[in-house]
């Protein structure tokens, strides 16, 4: 084979690998909404919600319960990732990267603030208040935030085609999002805090992706990601959970009750799916860029709807089907981009 | 034994602004970090690919590895650091020679 053909083949392989990671991210992310939704009806979270609601009201109770669920989610994700790094033999690199706080790991800790207390907490709030399908599609808007930030902040290229793809995905997301909202508006019972959670998810994940891209320039994705979840665990278990306990919420007594088989199983399921969705997400960025990685990863919205339908039997509204189809079309617009344009991702 | 993250070290090796072949850098890093074997070789090479796609290294020249110095019948790449790479390299507190 001649040099030119081999070159073309290699570049194609790299880019298809990037898209493959992004697609796996979508599948894992979609599955995550199953344990994420189920965990709300399991003890101790079910009882916790009821107990706090009696004294502090539904809204506060939901947020406090979501904090504990998110904290456990972060814990199981971190355990799954530690196992992953161990298997890959990357503990040495993990320690080396963690020590480089100023140039490198600070970006991952910063990313964890937006990814954890904003995006993941927001998602759990949306799942608890409105439902899994809504939570999934509400966050669909995050690539807009991500690609615009990456473009202005560090000049990541967005081709016209990628921009069109992102645009179509957004229209799809809005269709799905708007459908549920309109139904609720007409019935006069709008769960605003749930919608706020959905917005937190979209903004938080977009900002996280752009910040993480900055640290990923000079770090291993597997390692960077693990550090990002170490950061999130610090935020929950060392700062927020103790503060809520001090204020008087029964955080620890319910936290200890989480160690029962079914609850643990669901939490571990959430940890594995979410952990690997992040592994795939971060791995796709250096290969195809933050904007495209997020765009293809966005197929998770459709995956979530399919999985929720298969496992819970929830039949989606027609707006969800139309919106989901638009998301697929948008992703394919990006997917079929001429690969020669993607050799480097930044303008020179 | 290397004590900074591998990508830092790779950037540092390129900060001399000379052109380097990927197999030279990979085998140097393998030696410094005591990472022998094909798996480590490929993962270090992947770090270089990521640095290049992030715009910090520029792929100047390729040749087919017909003798199998690195990986037989695969492409060998020669890279040089870019201005952006120098900026990120010095952000990472690397010695800029």
Short mmCIF file of C-alpha atoms in Angstrom, two decimals:
data_model
loop_
_atom_site.label_atom_id
_atom_site.label_comp_id
_atom_site.label_asym_id
_atom_site.label_seq_id
_atom_site.Cartn_x
_atom_site.Cartn_y
_atom_site.Cartn_z
CA UNK A 1 0.00 0.00 0.00
CA UNK A 2 1.37 3.44 -0.83
CA UNK A 3 1.99 6.24 1.60
CA UNK A 4 -0.99 8.33 0.63
CA UNK A 5 -3.48 5.49 0.97
CA UNK A 6 -1.98 4.44 4.27
CA UNK A 7 -2.19 8.00 5.54
CA UNK A 8 -5.79 8.29 4.58
CA UNK A 9 -6.58 4.97 6.19
CA UNK A 10 -4.87 5.98 9.41
CA UNK A 11 -6.68 9.29 9.68
CA UNK A 12 -9.97 7.59 8.93
CA UNK A 13 -9.29 5.02 11.61
CA UNK A 14 -8.56 7.69 14.18
CA UNK A 15 -11.72 9.63 13.47
CA UNK A 16 -13.95 6.59 13.34
CA UNK A 17 -12.48 5.56 16.67
CA UNK A 18 -13.42 8.95 18.07
CA UNK A 19 -16.98 8.58 16.81
CA UNK A 20 -17.14 5.03 18.17
CA UNK A 21 -16.22 6.23 21.66
CA UNK A 22 -18.85 8.95 21.41
CA UNK A 23 -21.48 6.43 20.36
CA UNK A 24 -20.65 4.08 23.25
CA UNK A 25 -20.96 7.08 25.52
CA UNK A 26 -24.50 7.61 24.22
CA UNK A 27 -25.51 4.01 24.94
CA UNK A 28 -24.08 3.91 28.47
CA UNK A 29 -25.46 7.33 29.24
CA UNK A 30 -28.91 6.29 28.03
CA UNK A 31 -28.86 3.17 30.20
CA UNK A 32 -27.88 5.26 33.25
CA UNK A 33 -31.38 6.79 33.37
CA UNK A 34 -32.77 3.36 34.34
CA UNK A 35 -30.97 3.02 37.70
CA UNK A 36 -31.20 6.80 38.08
CA UNK A 37 -34.97 6.66 37.95
CA UNK A 38 -35.38 3.42 39.90
CA UNK A 39 -33.22 4.55 42.81
CA UNK A 40 -35.85 7.16 43.79
CA UNK A 41 -38.37 4.49 44.79
CA UNK A 42 -35.86 2.39 46.73
CA UNK A 43 -35.10 2.69 50.41
CA UNK A 44 -33.54 4.59 52.09
CA UNK A 45 -34.13 7.33 49.50
CA UNK A 46 -37.88 6.76 49.37
CA UNK A 47 -38.18 7.03 53.17
CA UNK A 48 -35.75 9.91 53.29
CA UNK A 49 -37.87 11.87 50.85
CA UNK A 50 -41.00 11.23 52.92
CA UNK A 51 -39.32 12.03 56.24
CA UNK A 52 -37.83 15.35 55.15
CA UNK A 53 -40.97 16.32 53.20
CA UNK A 54 -42.99 16.17 56.44
CA UNK A 55 -40.91 18.88 58.08
CA UNK A 56 -39.42 20.89 55.23
CA UNK A 57 -41.81 20.47 52.32
CA UNK A 58 -41.62 18.59 49.02
CA UNK A 59 -39.22 20.89 47.16
CA UNK A 60 -36.50 21.00 49.82
CA UNK A 61 -36.89 17.31 50.50
CA UNK A 62 -36.43 16.46 46.86
CA UNK A 63 -33.25 18.50 46.55
CA UNK A 64 -31.74 17.12 49.77
CA UNK A 65 -32.55 13.55 48.73
CA UNK A 66 -31.10 14.24 45.28
CA UNK A 67 -27.88 15.39 46.97
CA UNK A 68 -27.51 12.07 48.77
CA UNK A 69 -28.31 10.09 45.62
CA UNK A 70 -25.83 12.14 43.58
CA UNK A 71 -23.18 11.66 46.26
CA UNK A 72 -23.64 7.88 46.13
CA UNK A 73 -23.61 8.01 42.34
CA UNK A 74 -20.27 9.85 42.47
CA UNK A 75 -18.90 7.26 44.89
CA UNK A 76 -19.81 4.24 42.77
CA UNK A 77 -18.59 5.96 39.60
CA UNK A 78 -15.24 6.64 41.27
CA UNK A 79 -14.95 3.01 42.37
CA UNK A 80 -15.74 1.78 38.85
CA UNK A 81 -13.11 4.13 37.43
CA UNK A 82 -10.47 3.10 39.95
CA UNK A 83 -11.03 -0.48 38.83
CA UNK A 84 -10.75 0.62 35.19
CA UNK A 85 -7.48 2.47 35.80
CA UNK A 86 -6.12 -0.48 37.73
CA UNK A 87 -6.90 -2.80 34.83
CA UNK A 88 -5.18 -0.46 32.39
CA UNK A 89 -2.15 -0.10 34.69
CA UNK A 90 -2.60 3.65 35.00
CA UNK A 91 -2.33 4.25 38.75
CA UNK A 92 1.20 5.61 38.32
CA UNK A 93 -0.02 8.12 35.78
CA UNK A 94 -2.97 8.96 38.03
CA UNK A 95 -0.67 9.95 40.88
CA UNK A 96 1.69 11.85 38.56
CA UNK A 97 -1.21 13.82 37.10
CA UNK A 98 -2.86 14.53 40.44
CA UNK A 99 0.39 16.10 41.70
CA UNK A 100 0.36 18.59 38.82
CA UNK A 101 -2.41 20.64 40.36
CA UNK A 102 -1.59 24.04 38.98
CA UNK A 103 -0.98 23.21 35.32
CA UNK A 104 -3.33 20.32 34.95
CA UNK A 105 -5.49 18.68 37.59
CA UNK A 106 -7.10 21.96 38.68
CA UNK A 107 -9.07 21.84 35.42
CA UNK A 108 -10.52 18.48 36.35
CA UNK A 109 -11.48 19.68 39.81
CA UNK A 110 -13.08 22.76 38.26
CA UNK A 111 -14.90 20.53 35.77
CA UNK A 112 -16.23 18.45 38.67
CA UNK A 113 -17.96 21.49 40.16
CA UNK A 114 -19.99 22.00 36.99
CA UNK A 115 -20.39 18.30 36.25
CA UNK A 116 -21.43 17.26 39.76
CA UNK A 117 -23.42 19.78 41.83
CA UNK A 118 -24.78 21.36 38.67
CA UNK A 119 -25.28 18.76 35.93
CA UNK A 120 -25.70 15.45 37.75
CA UNK A 121 -27.64 16.89 40.69
CA UNK A 122 -29.84 18.72 38.18
CA UNK A 123 -30.46 15.47 36.33
CA UNK A 124 -31.47 13.62 39.48
CA UNK A 125 -33.80 16.46 40.42
CA UNK A 126 -35.38 16.29 36.96
CA UNK A 127 -35.71 12.50 37.22
CA UNK A 128 -37.28 12.73 40.65
CA UNK A 129 -39.67 15.55 39.85
CA UNK A 130 -40.66 14.88 36.27
CA UNK A 131 -39.18 11.58 35.11
CA UNK A 132 -36.28 9.86 33.39
CA UNK A 133 -37.28 10.57 29.79
CA UNK A 134 -37.63 14.26 30.53
CA UNK A 135 -34.34 14.43 32.41
CA UNK A 136 -32.60 12.76 29.50
CA UNK A 137 -33.92 15.02 26.78
CA UNK A 138 -33.68 18.23 28.80
CA UNK A 139 -29.92 17.90 28.92
CA UNK A 140 -29.77 17.51 25.14
CA UNK A 141 -28.96 21.16 24.77
CA UNK A 142 -25.57 20.87 26.41
CA UNK A 143 -23.49 20.67 23.18
CA UNK A 144 -24.54 24.21 22.35
CA UNK A 145 -23.01 25.48 25.57
CA UNK A 146 -19.98 23.19 25.12
CA UNK A 147 -19.16 24.05 21.54
CA UNK A 148 -19.70 27.78 21.92
CA UNK A 149 -17.45 27.89 24.98
CA UNK A 150 -14.77 25.75 23.28
CA UNK A 151 -14.94 28.01 20.23
CA UNK A 152 -14.54 31.30 22.07
CA UNK A 153 -12.24 30.11 24.78
CA UNK A 154 -9.66 28.07 22.95
CA UNK A 155 -10.56 28.50 19.34
CA UNK A 156 -11.81 25.01 18.58
CA UNK A 157 -12.90 24.76 14.98
CA UNK A 158 -16.55 24.14 14.29
CA UNK A 159 -17.17 23.32 10.65
CA UNK A 160 -20.33 24.48 8.96
CA UNK A 161 -21.52 20.92 8.81
CA UNK A 162 -20.93 20.30 12.50
CA UNK A 163 -22.82 23.50 13.23
CA UNK A 164 -25.78 22.35 11.12
CA UNK A 165 -25.75 18.98 12.88
CA UNK A 166 -25.72 20.61 16.29
CA UNK A 167 -28.55 22.89 15.17
CA UNK A 168 -30.74 19.97 14.08
CA UNK A 169 -30.06 18.15 17.35
CA UNK A 170 -31.11 21.23 19.29
CA UNK A 171 -34.38 21.52 17.35
CA UNK A 172 -34.96 17.85 18.18
CA UNK A 173 -34.21 18.48 21.85
CA UNK A 174 -36.54 21.44 22.00
CA UNK A 175 -39.35 19.42 20.40
CA UNK A 176 -39.04 16.74 23.05
CA UNK A 177 -38.66 19.25 25.87
CA UNK A 178 -41.49 21.49 24.68
CA UNK A 179 -43.98 18.66 24.28
CA UNK A 180 -44.02 17.74 27.95
CA UNK A 181 -43.97 21.35 29.07
CA UNK A 182 -46.97 22.25 26.91
CA UNK A 183 -48.99 19.35 28.30
CA UNK A 184 -48.19 20.45 31.83
CA UNK A 185 -48.88 24.09 31.08
CA UNK A 186 -52.32 23.18 29.75
CA UNK A 187 -53.07 21.16 32.87
CA UNK A 188 -51.88 24.10 34.98
CA UNK A 189 -49.47 22.03 37.03
CA UNK A 190 -45.90 22.83 36.06
CA UNK A 191 -43.06 21.23 38.03
CA UNK A 192 -40.72 24.21 37.74
CA UNK A 193 -38.02 22.79 39.98
CA UNK A 194 -37.82 19.76 37.70
CA UNK A 195 -37.38 21.98 34.67
CA UNK A 196 -34.74 23.95 36.53
CA UNK A 197 -32.95 20.64 37.13
CA UNK A 198 -33.09 19.95 33.40
CA UNK A 199 -31.52 23.33 32.66
CA UNK A 200 -28.83 22.76 35.28
CA UNK A 201 -27.96 19.52 33.53
CA UNK A 202 -27.68 21.14 30.11
CA UNK A 203 -25.58 24.11 31.25
CA UNK A 204 -23.44 22.10 33.68
CA UNK A 205 -22.44 19.39 31.22
CA UNK A 206 -21.66 21.90 28.50
CA UNK A 207 -19.39 23.92 30.78
CA UNK A 208 -17.80 20.76 32.13
CA UNK A 209 -16.89 19.55 28.64
CA UNK A 210 -15.24 22.80 27.69
CA UNK A 211 -13.27 23.06 30.94
CA UNK A 212 -12.24 19.43 30.85
CA UNK A 213 -10.96 19.92 27.29
CA UNK A 214 -8.44 22.36 28.70
CA UNK A 215 -7.00 19.80 31.11
CA UNK A 216 -7.26 16.95 28.62
CA UNK A 217 -4.83 18.76 26.30
CA UNK A 218 -2.04 17.55 28.50
CA UNK A 219 -3.45 14.56 30.40
CA UNK A 220 -4.62 11.00 29.82
CA UNK A 221 -8.42 10.85 29.48
CA UNK A 222 -8.85 7.85 31.83
CA UNK A 223 -6.80 9.56 34.46
CA UNK A 224 -8.33 12.99 33.97
CA UNK A 225 -11.78 11.56 34.32
CA UNK A 226 -10.99 9.72 37.52
CA UNK A 227 -9.60 12.93 38.99
CA UNK A 228 -12.76 14.72 37.99
CA UNK A 229 -14.77 12.19 40.03
CA UNK A 230 -12.33 12.34 42.94
CA UNK A 231 -13.10 16.07 42.90
CA UNK A 232 -16.84 15.43 42.86
CA UNK A 233 -16.58 13.04 45.81
CA UNK A 234 -14.70 15.68 47.79
CA UNK A 235 -17.44 18.20 47.02
CA UNK A 236 -20.24 15.87 48.16
CA UNK A 237 -18.77 13.84 51.00
CA UNK A 238 -16.42 16.41 52.52
CA UNK A 239 -18.36 19.62 51.89
CA UNK A 240 -22.06 19.39 51.00
CA UNK A 241 -23.24 16.27 52.87
CA UNK A 242 -21.57 17.31 56.19
CA UNK A 243 -22.93 20.85 55.82
CA UNK A 244 -26.47 19.55 55.27
CA UNK A 245 -26.01 17.24 58.28
CA UNK A 246 -24.89 20.19 60.40
CA UNK A 247 -27.94 22.16 59.31
CA UNK A 248 -29.99 19.28 60.70
CA UNK A 249 -30.93 16.99 57.83
CA UNK A 250 -30.57 13.27 58.65
CA UNK A 251 -27.93 12.68 55.96
CA UNK A 252 -25.78 10.10 57.74
CA UNK A 253 -28.53 7.95 59.19
CA UNK A 254 -30.04 7.51 55.71
CA UNK A 255 -26.63 7.17 54.07
CA UNK A 256 -25.83 4.16 56.26
CA UNK A 257 -29.13 2.55 55.32
CA UNK A 258 -28.10 2.56 51.65
CA UNK A 259 -26.01 -0.53 52.33
CA UNK A 260 -28.71 -3.05 51.54
CA UNK A 261 -28.42 -5.46 48.60
CA UNK A 262 -30.98 -4.10 46.13
CA UNK A 263 -30.12 -0.44 46.68
CA UNK A 264 -26.41 -1.19 46.42
CA UNK A 265 -26.97 -3.17 43.25
CA UNK A 266 -28.84 -0.30 41.61
CA UNK A 267 -26.21 2.21 42.76
CA UNK A 268 -23.41 0.04 41.39
CA UNK A 269 -25.30 -0.32 38.12
CA UNK A 270 -25.52 3.47 37.99
CA UNK A 271 -21.81 3.76 38.78
CA UNK A 272 -20.74 1.39 36.05
CA UNK A 273 -22.93 2.82 33.29
CA UNK A 274 -22.17 6.40 34.21
CA UNK A 275 -18.46 5.78 34.76
CA UNK A 276 -18.04 4.17 31.36
CA UNK A 277 -20.18 6.73 29.65
CA UNK A 278 -17.72 9.32 30.91
CA UNK A 279 -14.71 7.20 29.88
CA UNK A 280 -16.05 7.09 26.34
CA UNK A 281 -17.02 10.75 26.38
CA UNK A 282 -13.58 11.96 27.44
CA UNK A 283 -11.83 9.60 25.04
CA UNK A 284 -13.71 10.95 22.06
CA UNK A 285 -12.78 14.60 22.68
CA UNK A 286 -9.10 14.50 21.68
CA UNK A 287 -9.97 12.51 18.58
CA UNK A 288 -12.95 14.42 17.21
CA UNK A 289 -13.19 17.51 19.42
CA UNK A 290 -15.51 18.62 22.18
CA UNK A 291 -18.30 19.84 19.88
CA UNK A 292 -18.56 16.65 17.85
CA UNK A 293 -17.95 14.37 20.82
CA UNK A 294 -20.85 15.99 22.59
CA UNK A 295 -22.99 16.00 19.47
CA UNK A 296 -22.75 12.25 18.88
CA UNK A 297 -22.89 11.59 22.60
CA UNK A 298 -26.24 13.33 22.41
CA UNK A 299 -27.78 10.25 20.91
CA UNK A 300 -28.05 9.22 24.56
CA UNK A 301 -31.39 11.06 24.62
CA UNK A 302 -32.82 8.63 22.13
CA UNK A 303 -31.13 5.66 23.82
CA UNK A 304 -32.64 6.69 27.14
CA UNK A 305 -36.13 6.88 25.67
CA UNK A 306 -35.73 3.43 24.10
CA UNK A 307 -34.40 1.86 27.29
CA UNK A 308 -37.07 3.51 29.43
CA UNK A 309 -39.71 2.20 27.03
CA UNK A 310 -38.23 -1.31 27.06
CA UNK A 311 -37.79 -1.58 30.81
CA UNK A 312 -40.57 0.57 32.25
CA UNK A 313 -43.05 0.32 29.37
CA UNK A 314 -43.50 4.10 29.26
CA UNK A 315 -44.80 4.92 25.78
CA UNK A 316 -43.29 8.21 24.63
CA UNK A 317 -45.42 11.07 23.33
CA UNK A 318 -45.29 11.87 19.61
CA UNK A 319 -43.25 15.00 20.29
CA UNK A 320 -40.60 12.79 21.85
CA UNK A 321 -40.53 10.55 18.79
CA UNK A 322 -40.24 13.49 16.38
CA UNK A 323 -37.56 15.11 18.50
CA UNK A 324 -35.67 11.85 18.86
CA UNK A 325 -35.68 11.37 15.09
CA UNK A 326 -34.29 14.89 14.61
CA UNK A 327 -31.51 14.07 17.06
CA UNK A 328 -30.53 11.03 15.02
CA UNK A 329 -30.58 13.03 11.79
CA UNK A 330 -28.45 15.77 13.36
CA UNK A 331 -25.92 13.27 14.62
CA UNK A 332 -25.66 11.69 11.19
CA UNK A 333 -25.07 15.08 9.59
CA UNK A 334 -22.02 15.32 11.83
CA UNK A 335 -21.11 11.67 11.45
CA UNK A 336 -20.82 11.78 7.66
CA UNK A 337 -18.51 14.80 7.65
CA UNK A 338 -15.59 14.53 5.24
CA UNK A 339 -12.82 13.24 7.48
CA UNK A 340 -9.97 15.14 5.80
CA UNK A 341 -11.17 18.33 7.49
CA UNK A 342 -10.64 16.78 10.87
CA UNK A 343 -6.91 16.22 10.85
CA UNK A 344 -6.29 18.89 13.41
CA UNK A 345 -8.99 20.41 15.52
CA UNK A 346 -7.68 23.88 16.11
CA UNK A 347 -7.06 26.85 13.86
CA UNK A 348 -3.42 27.79 13.44
CA UNK B 1 12.06 6.94 36.34
CA UNK B 2 9.87 9.73 34.96
CA UNK B 3 7.95 11.66 37.58
CA UNK B 4 5.72 13.95 35.55
CA UNK B 5 2.65 12.95 33.52
CA UNK B 6 3.59 11.28 30.25
CA UNK B 7 2.13 13.96 28.01
CA UNK B 8 4.14 16.58 29.90
CA UNK B 9 7.29 14.61 29.21
CA UNK B 10 6.42 14.18 25.54
CA UNK B 11 5.89 17.94 25.16
CA UNK B 12 9.13 18.54 26.99
CA UNK B 13 11.00 16.32 24.55
CA UNK B 14 9.56 18.36 21.69
CA UNK B 15 10.37 21.72 23.27
CA UNK B 16 13.85 21.58 21.71
CA UNK B 17 11.92 22.60 18.55
CA UNK B 18 13.58 19.85 16.58
CA UNK B 19 11.70 17.29 14.52
CA UNK B 20 11.28 13.87 16.11
CA UNK B 21 9.97 10.57 14.80
CA UNK B 22 7.24 9.02 16.91
CA UNK B 23 9.17 5.77 17.44
CA UNK B 24 12.13 7.70 18.87
CA UNK B 25 9.96 9.51 21.38
CA UNK B 26 7.97 6.39 22.26
CA UNK B 27 11.03 4.30 22.99
CA UNK B 28 12.63 7.12 25.01
CA UNK B 29 9.50 7.48 27.17
CA UNK B 30 9.20 3.71 27.51
CA UNK B 31 12.73 3.64 28.88
CA UNK B 32 12.27 6.59 31.24
CA UNK B 33 8.99 5.36 32.72
CA UNK B 34 9.97 1.72 32.67
CA UNK B 35 6.97 0.85 30.50
CA UNK B 36 7.96 -2.03 28.31
CA UNK B 37 5.70 -4.09 26.03
CA UNK B 38 3.44 -3.48 23.05
CA UNK B 39 0.51 -2.28 25.12
CA UNK B 40 2.53 0.52 26.71
CA UNK B 41 4.14 1.32 23.39
CA UNK B 42 0.74 1.81 21.76
CA UNK B 43 -0.63 3.81 24.63
CA UNK B 44 2.33 6.23 24.59
CA UNK B 45 1.98 6.56 20.83
CA UNK B 46 -1.70 7.31 21.35
CA UNK B 47 -0.69 10.14 23.69
CA UNK B 48 1.35 11.61 20.84
CA UNK B 49 -1.62 11.26 18.48
CA UNK B 50 -3.82 13.06 21.01
CA UNK B 51 -1.28 15.86 21.36
CA UNK B 52 -1.19 16.21 17.58
CA UNK B 53 -4.96 16.27 17.21
CA UNK B 54 -5.07 18.85 19.99
CA UNK B 55 -2.87 21.06 17.81
CA UNK B 56 0.21 20.94 20.03
CA UNK B 57 2.30 18.87 17.64
CA UNK B 58 2.32 19.07 13.89
CA UNK B 59 2.60 15.98 11.75
CA UNK B 60 5.33 16.85 9.23
CA UNK B 61 6.24 13.70 7.42
CA UNK B 62 5.26 10.06 7.24
CA UNK B 63 6.97 6.97 6.00
CA UNK B 64 5.98 3.34 5.83
CA UNK B 65 7.67 1.19 8.44
CA UNK B 66 8.84 -1.45 5.98
CA UNK B 67 11.66 -2.72 8.19
CA UNK B 68 9.58 -3.04 11.33
CA UNK B 69 11.56 -0.58 13.50
CA UNK B 70 8.31 0.30 15.24
CA UNK B 71 5.36 -1.61 13.85
CA UNK B 72 5.80 -3.30 10.49
CA UNK B 73 3.74 -1.89 7.61
CA UNK B 74 2.28 0.87 9.75
CA UNK B 75 2.99 4.56 9.28
CA UNK B 76 5.77 6.31 11.11
CA UNK B 77 5.21 10.00 11.83
CA UNK B 78 7.61 12.86 12.25
CA UNK B 79 6.35 15.68 14.45
CA UNK B 80 7.41 19.15 15.47
CA UNK B 81 5.98 21.28 18.27
CA UNK B 82 3.58 24.10 17.30
CA UNK B 83 3.35 27.57 18.84
CA UNK B 84 0.26 26.42 20.71
CA UNK B 85 2.24 23.42 21.94
CA UNK B 86 4.95 25.74 23.25
CA UNK B 87 2.34 27.80 25.09
CA UNK B 88 0.72 24.73 26.64
CA UNK B 89 4.15 23.31 27.38
CA UNK B 90 5.18 26.40 29.30
CA UNK B 91 1.75 26.56 31.01
CA UNK B 92 2.60 23.11 32.27
CA UNK B 93 5.68 24.61 33.90
CA UNK B 94 8.04 22.84 31.56
CA UNK B 95 11.51 24.14 30.95
CA UNK B 96 11.38 26.06 27.70
CA UNK B 97 14.81 25.78 26.17
#
